[in-house]
Structures are given as C-alpha cells and as structure tokens.
GROMACS .gro file of C-alpha atoms in nm:
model
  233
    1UNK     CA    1   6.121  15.779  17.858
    2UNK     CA    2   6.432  15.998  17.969
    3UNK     CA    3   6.627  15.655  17.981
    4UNK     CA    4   6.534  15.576  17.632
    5UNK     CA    5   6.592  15.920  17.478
    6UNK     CA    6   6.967  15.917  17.654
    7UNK     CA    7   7.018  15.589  17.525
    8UNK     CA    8   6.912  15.669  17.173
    9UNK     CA    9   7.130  15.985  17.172
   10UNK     CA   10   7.430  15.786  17.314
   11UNK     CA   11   7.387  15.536  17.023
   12UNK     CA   12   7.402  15.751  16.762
   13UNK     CA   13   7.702  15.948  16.922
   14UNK     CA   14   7.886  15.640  16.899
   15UNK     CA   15   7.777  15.508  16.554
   16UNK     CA   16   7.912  15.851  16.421
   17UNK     CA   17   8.242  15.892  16.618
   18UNK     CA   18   8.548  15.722  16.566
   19UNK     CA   19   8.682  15.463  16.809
   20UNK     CA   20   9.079  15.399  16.829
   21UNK     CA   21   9.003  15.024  16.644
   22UNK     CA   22   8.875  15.267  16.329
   23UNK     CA   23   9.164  15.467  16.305
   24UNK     CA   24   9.393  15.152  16.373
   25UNK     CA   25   9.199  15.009  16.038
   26UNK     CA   26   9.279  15.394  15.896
   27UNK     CA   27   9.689  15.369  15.973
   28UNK     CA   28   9.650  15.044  15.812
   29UNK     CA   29   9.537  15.180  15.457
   30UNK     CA   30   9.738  15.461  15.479
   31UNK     CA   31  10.063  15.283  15.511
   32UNK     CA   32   9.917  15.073  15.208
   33UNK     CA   33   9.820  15.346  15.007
   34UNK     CA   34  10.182  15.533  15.030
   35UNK     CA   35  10.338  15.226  14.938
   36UNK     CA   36  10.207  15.284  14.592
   37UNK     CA   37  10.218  15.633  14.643
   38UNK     CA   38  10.581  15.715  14.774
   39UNK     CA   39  10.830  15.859  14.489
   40UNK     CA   40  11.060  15.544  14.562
   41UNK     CA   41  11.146  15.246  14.826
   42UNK     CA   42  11.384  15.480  14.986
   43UNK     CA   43  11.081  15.708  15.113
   44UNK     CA   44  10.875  15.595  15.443
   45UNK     CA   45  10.581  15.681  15.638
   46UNK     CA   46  10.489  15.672  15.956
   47UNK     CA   47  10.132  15.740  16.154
   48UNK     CA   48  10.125  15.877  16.505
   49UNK     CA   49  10.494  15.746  16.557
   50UNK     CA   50  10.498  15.700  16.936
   51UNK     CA   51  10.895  15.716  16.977
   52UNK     CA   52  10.856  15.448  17.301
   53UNK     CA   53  10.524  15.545  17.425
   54UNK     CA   54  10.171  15.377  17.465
   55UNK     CA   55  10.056  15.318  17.129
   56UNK     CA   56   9.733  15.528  17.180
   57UNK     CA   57   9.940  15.846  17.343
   58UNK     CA   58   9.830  16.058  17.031
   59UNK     CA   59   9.519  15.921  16.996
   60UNK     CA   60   9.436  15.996  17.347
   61UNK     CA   61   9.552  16.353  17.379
   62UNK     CA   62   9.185  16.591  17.332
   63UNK     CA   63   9.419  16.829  17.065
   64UNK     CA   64   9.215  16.936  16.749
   65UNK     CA   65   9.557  16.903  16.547
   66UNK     CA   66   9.678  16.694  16.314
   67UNK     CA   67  10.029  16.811  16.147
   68UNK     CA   68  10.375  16.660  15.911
   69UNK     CA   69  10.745  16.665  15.966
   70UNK     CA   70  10.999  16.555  15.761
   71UNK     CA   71  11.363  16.399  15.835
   72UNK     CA   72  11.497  16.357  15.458
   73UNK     CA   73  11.277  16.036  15.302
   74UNK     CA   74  11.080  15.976  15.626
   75UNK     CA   75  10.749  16.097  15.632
   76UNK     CA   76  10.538  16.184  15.987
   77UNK     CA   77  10.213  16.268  16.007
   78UNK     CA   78  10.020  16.329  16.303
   79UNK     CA   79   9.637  16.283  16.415
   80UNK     CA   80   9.593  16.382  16.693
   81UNK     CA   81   9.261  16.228  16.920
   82UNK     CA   82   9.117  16.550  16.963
   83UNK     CA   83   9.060  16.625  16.596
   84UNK     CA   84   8.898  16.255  16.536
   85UNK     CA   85   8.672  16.281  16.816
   86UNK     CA   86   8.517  16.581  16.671
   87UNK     CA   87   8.116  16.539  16.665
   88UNK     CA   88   8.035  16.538  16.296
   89UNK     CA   89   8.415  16.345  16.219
   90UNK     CA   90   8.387  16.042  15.998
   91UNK     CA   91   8.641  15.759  15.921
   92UNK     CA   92   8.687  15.878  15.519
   93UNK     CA   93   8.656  16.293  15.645
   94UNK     CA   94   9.018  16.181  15.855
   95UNK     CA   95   9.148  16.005  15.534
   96UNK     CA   96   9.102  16.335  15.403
   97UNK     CA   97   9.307  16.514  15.643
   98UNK     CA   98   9.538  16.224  15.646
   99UNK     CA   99   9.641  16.257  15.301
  100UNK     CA  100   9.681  16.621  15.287
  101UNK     CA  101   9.939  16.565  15.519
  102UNK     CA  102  10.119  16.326  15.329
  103UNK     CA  103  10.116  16.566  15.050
  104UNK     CA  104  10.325  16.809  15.228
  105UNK     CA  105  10.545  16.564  15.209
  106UNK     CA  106  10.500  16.423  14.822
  107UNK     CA  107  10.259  16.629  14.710
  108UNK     CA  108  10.427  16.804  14.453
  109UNK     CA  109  10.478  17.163  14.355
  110UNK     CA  110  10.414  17.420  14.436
  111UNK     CA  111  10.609  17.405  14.771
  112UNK     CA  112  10.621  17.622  15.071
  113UNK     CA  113  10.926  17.825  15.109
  114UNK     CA  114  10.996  17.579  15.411
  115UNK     CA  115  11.006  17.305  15.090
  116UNK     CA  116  10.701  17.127  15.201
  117UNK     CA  117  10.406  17.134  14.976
  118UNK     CA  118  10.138  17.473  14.955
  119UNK     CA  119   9.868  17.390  15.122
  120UNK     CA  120   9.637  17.457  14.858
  121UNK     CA  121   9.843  17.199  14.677
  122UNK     CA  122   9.825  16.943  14.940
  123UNK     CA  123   9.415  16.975  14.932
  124UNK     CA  124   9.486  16.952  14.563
  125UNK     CA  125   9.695  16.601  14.602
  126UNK     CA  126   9.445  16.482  14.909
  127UNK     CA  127   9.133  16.452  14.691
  128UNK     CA  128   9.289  16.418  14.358
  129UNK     CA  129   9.565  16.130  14.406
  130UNK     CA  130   9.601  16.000  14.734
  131UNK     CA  131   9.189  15.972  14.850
  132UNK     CA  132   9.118  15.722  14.567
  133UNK     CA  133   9.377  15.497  14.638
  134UNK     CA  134   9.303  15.503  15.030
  135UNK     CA  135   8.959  15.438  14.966
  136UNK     CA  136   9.074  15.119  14.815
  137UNK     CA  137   9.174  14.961  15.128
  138UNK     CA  138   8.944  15.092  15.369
  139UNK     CA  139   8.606  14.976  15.427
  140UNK     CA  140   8.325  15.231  15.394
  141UNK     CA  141   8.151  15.308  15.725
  142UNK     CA  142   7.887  15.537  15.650
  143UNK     CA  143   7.602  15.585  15.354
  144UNK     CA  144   7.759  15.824  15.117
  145UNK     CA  145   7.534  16.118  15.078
  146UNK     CA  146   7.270  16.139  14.723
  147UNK     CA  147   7.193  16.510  14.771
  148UNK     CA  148   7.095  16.699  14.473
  149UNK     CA  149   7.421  16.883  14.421
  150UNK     CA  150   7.621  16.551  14.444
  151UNK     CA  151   7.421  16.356  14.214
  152UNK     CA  152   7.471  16.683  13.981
  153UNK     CA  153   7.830  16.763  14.064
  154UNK     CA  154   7.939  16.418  14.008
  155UNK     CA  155   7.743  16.331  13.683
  156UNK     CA  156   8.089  16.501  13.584
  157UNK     CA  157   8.316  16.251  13.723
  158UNK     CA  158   8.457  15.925  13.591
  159UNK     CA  159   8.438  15.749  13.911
  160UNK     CA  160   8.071  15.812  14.047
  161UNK     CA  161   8.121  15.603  14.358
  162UNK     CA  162   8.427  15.780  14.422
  163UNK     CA  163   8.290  16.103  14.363
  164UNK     CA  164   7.983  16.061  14.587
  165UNK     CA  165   8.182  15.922  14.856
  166UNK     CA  166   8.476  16.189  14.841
  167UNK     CA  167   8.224  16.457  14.855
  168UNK     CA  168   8.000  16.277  15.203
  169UNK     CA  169   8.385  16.266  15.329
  170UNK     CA  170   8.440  16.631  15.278
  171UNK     CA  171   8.154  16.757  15.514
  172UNK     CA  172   8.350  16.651  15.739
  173UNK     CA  173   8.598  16.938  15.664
  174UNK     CA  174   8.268  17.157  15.671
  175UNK     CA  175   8.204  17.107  15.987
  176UNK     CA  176   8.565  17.142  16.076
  177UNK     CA  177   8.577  17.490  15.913
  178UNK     CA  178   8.248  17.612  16.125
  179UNK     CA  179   8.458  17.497  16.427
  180UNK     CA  180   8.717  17.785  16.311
  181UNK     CA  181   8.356  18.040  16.276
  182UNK     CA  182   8.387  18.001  15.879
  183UNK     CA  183   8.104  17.893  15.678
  184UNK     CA  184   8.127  17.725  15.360
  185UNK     CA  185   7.910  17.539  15.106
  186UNK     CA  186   7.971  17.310  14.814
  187UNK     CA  187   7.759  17.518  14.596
  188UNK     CA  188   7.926  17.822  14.683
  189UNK     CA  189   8.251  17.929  14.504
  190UNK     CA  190   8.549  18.123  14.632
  191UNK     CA  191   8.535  18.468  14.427
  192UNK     CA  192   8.908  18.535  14.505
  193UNK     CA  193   9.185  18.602  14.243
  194UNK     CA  194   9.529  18.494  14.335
  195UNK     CA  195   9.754  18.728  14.129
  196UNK     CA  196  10.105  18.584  14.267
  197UNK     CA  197  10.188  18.232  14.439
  198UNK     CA  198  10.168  18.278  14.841
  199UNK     CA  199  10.505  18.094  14.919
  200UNK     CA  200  10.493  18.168  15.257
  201UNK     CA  201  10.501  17.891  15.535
  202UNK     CA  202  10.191  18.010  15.756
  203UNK     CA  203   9.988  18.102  15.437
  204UNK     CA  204   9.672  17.905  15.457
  205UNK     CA  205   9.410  17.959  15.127
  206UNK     CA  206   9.089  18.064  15.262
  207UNK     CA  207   8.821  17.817  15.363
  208UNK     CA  208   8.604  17.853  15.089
  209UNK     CA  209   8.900  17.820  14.882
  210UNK     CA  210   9.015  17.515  15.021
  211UNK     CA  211   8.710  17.345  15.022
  212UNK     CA  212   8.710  17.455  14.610
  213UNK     CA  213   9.027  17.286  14.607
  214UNK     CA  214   8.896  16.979  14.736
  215UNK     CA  215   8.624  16.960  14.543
  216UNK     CA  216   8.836  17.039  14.185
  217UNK     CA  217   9.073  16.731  14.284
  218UNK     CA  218   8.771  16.510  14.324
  219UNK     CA  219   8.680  16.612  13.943
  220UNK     CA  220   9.077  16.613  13.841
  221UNK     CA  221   8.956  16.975  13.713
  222UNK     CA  222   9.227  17.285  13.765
  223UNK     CA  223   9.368  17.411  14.090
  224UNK     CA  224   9.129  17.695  14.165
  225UNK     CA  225   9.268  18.057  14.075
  226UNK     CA  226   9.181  18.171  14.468
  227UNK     CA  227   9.504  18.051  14.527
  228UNK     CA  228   9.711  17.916  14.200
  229UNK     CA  229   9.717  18.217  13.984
  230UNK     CA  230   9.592  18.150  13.618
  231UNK     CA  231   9.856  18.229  13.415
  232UNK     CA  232  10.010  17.921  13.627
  233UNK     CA  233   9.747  17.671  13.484
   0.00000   0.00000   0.00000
C-alpha cells in the first residue's frame, strides 16, 4: 500500500513539474514569439545563452532566479532551473516570467532609471502583449482552471480561451509570491495609491500590485494606480 501511495505521489510530482524537454519546447516559442515582437531585425534574443557551456548549465543550477541584460539590440534573459522546478510551476506560469523579462528589454515606457522597463510595466507588457502571442506556439499542458471568478472575470475579455488560460498560468506567480511569505488573491485588489512614478532600479510594486497588473493586461484594462499614478493614465 506504501508502494502504491509513493508511486502515486511521484506521478503526480512529475506530471506537474517541468522537465528540461518542456522548457526546450518553451525557448522554442519564445524565440518565435519575439520575432514578431522585437522593434526591428536589428534586435535579438537569446534564452539561457550558455557562452560555451553544457546546454543545460542554467537549467541545472537549483537558483530560484530568473533575470535580463542588455548589450545594445541583444536581448538575455535568464531562467534559471531552480525557479522552474518550483512545486506548483507550470509550463505557461514560466512563459509568464519569461516575457516579463523580455519586456525589460521592449517593454515600453515607463523605464527604470537604469533604462530598462518598470517592472510594473513589464507585468503590464507580459500578460498584455507578449503572453498571447507565446501562447500561439506552445502547446497547452495543463486544464486551464473554470473557477467561479475566472468564468466571471473573463466574461469581460475578448479572448475567453486566452483569458482562462492566462489567469490558470498566473497561479503560478501565486504560489511564487507565498514562497517570498506574501499572500495574494485574484479577488483581492491592491488598495495602494501611487502619487509619483518609482523610477528607481530596485523598486519592485508590491505583490498584490503586481499580480493586479497581471491581471489588468490580461483584460487590456489600465495599468493599476498602485504603481502608475492616475493622472498618468
């Protein structure tokens, strides 16, 4: 009976946790998706760049980290093995955190006094621009979730599918803020006021507020006023 319990809970541990052949399928539909994303053919992308070493040396480095660097038009982003290995991690919740990245890079105003993109702004872009078009070239791996506040929240939206999916992706990033002790809900609402743009390069929006974000590119609504003051909208 002990067998059979362990090899239950082992099978569902792997059906929800990403293997390096997923992400492989990920870097594929990334580079795809910033091909029609990227301001012009002069601007390039690249995933996990392993500058000479083993192909899988990000991906097997137990980091919860994923970052962005720049060198004029070429764009780096990093995902590091730790962060997809996370229990409750899904294929489209690292899309997620794969195109915020990228829109540090091409995101968009407002930037960082560094230049990159805010990172309310590049939660903005993630959901907003760069999600749908990622979606389009990878294959969904898990049931998208029909709870009552998605089948409400996306009646709203002109892509249901989208919507529904986008919004099973982002618990990923709930479970990702609980990891850094903060809990947030999509039925809860940041009740912050941003009076002035944050500008500064360590400013992070709180979680709440990010996950707000998230959720207003998914309906193409405004950039929330807990971080992009009002008078900017």
């Amino acid at each position: 009976m002990k067998r059979i319990v362990l090899l239950l809970l082992l099978s569902l541990n792997s059906s929800a946790s990403i293997n390096f052949e997923d992400f492989i399928d990920l870097k594929d539909a990334l580079y795809r998706a910033f091909d029609e994303l990227k301001p012009n053919s002069e601007h390039t992308l690249t995933v996990n760049n392993t500058y000479n070493l083993p192909e899988d040396y990000w991906w097997s480095l137990d980091v919860v980290h994923a970052s962005y660097s720049r060198q004029g038009n070429s764009h780096n982003i990093f995902l590091f093995g730790g962060f997809a290995r996370l229990s409750e991690m899904s294929l489209d919740g690292l899309a997620i955190t794969a195109c915020h990245e990228i829109g540090h890079g091409i995101g968009k105003a407002p930037f960082k006094d560094s230049g990159s993109s805010t990172e309310g702004q590049a939660d903005y872009f993630a959901t907003k621009i760069c999600l749908p078009i990622v979606f389009k070239y990878l294959a969904q791996t898990v049931e998208v979730s029909k709870s009552k506040f998605n089948l409400n929240f996306c009646r709203e939206s002109e892509n249901n599918h989208y919507c529904l999916r986008a919004l099973t992706a982002l618990e990923s990033n709930i479970f990702f803020f609980k990891t850094l002790g903060d809990t947030v809900h999509f039925s809860t609402r940041s009740t912050e006021v941003a009076r002035e743009l944050n500008t500064s390069p360590t400013f992070y929006p709180s979680s709440q507020c990010r996950l707000d974000t998230s959720l207003n590119g998914v309906l193409k609504k405004p950039r929330p006023a807990c971080w992009y003051p009002m008078v900017l909208n």
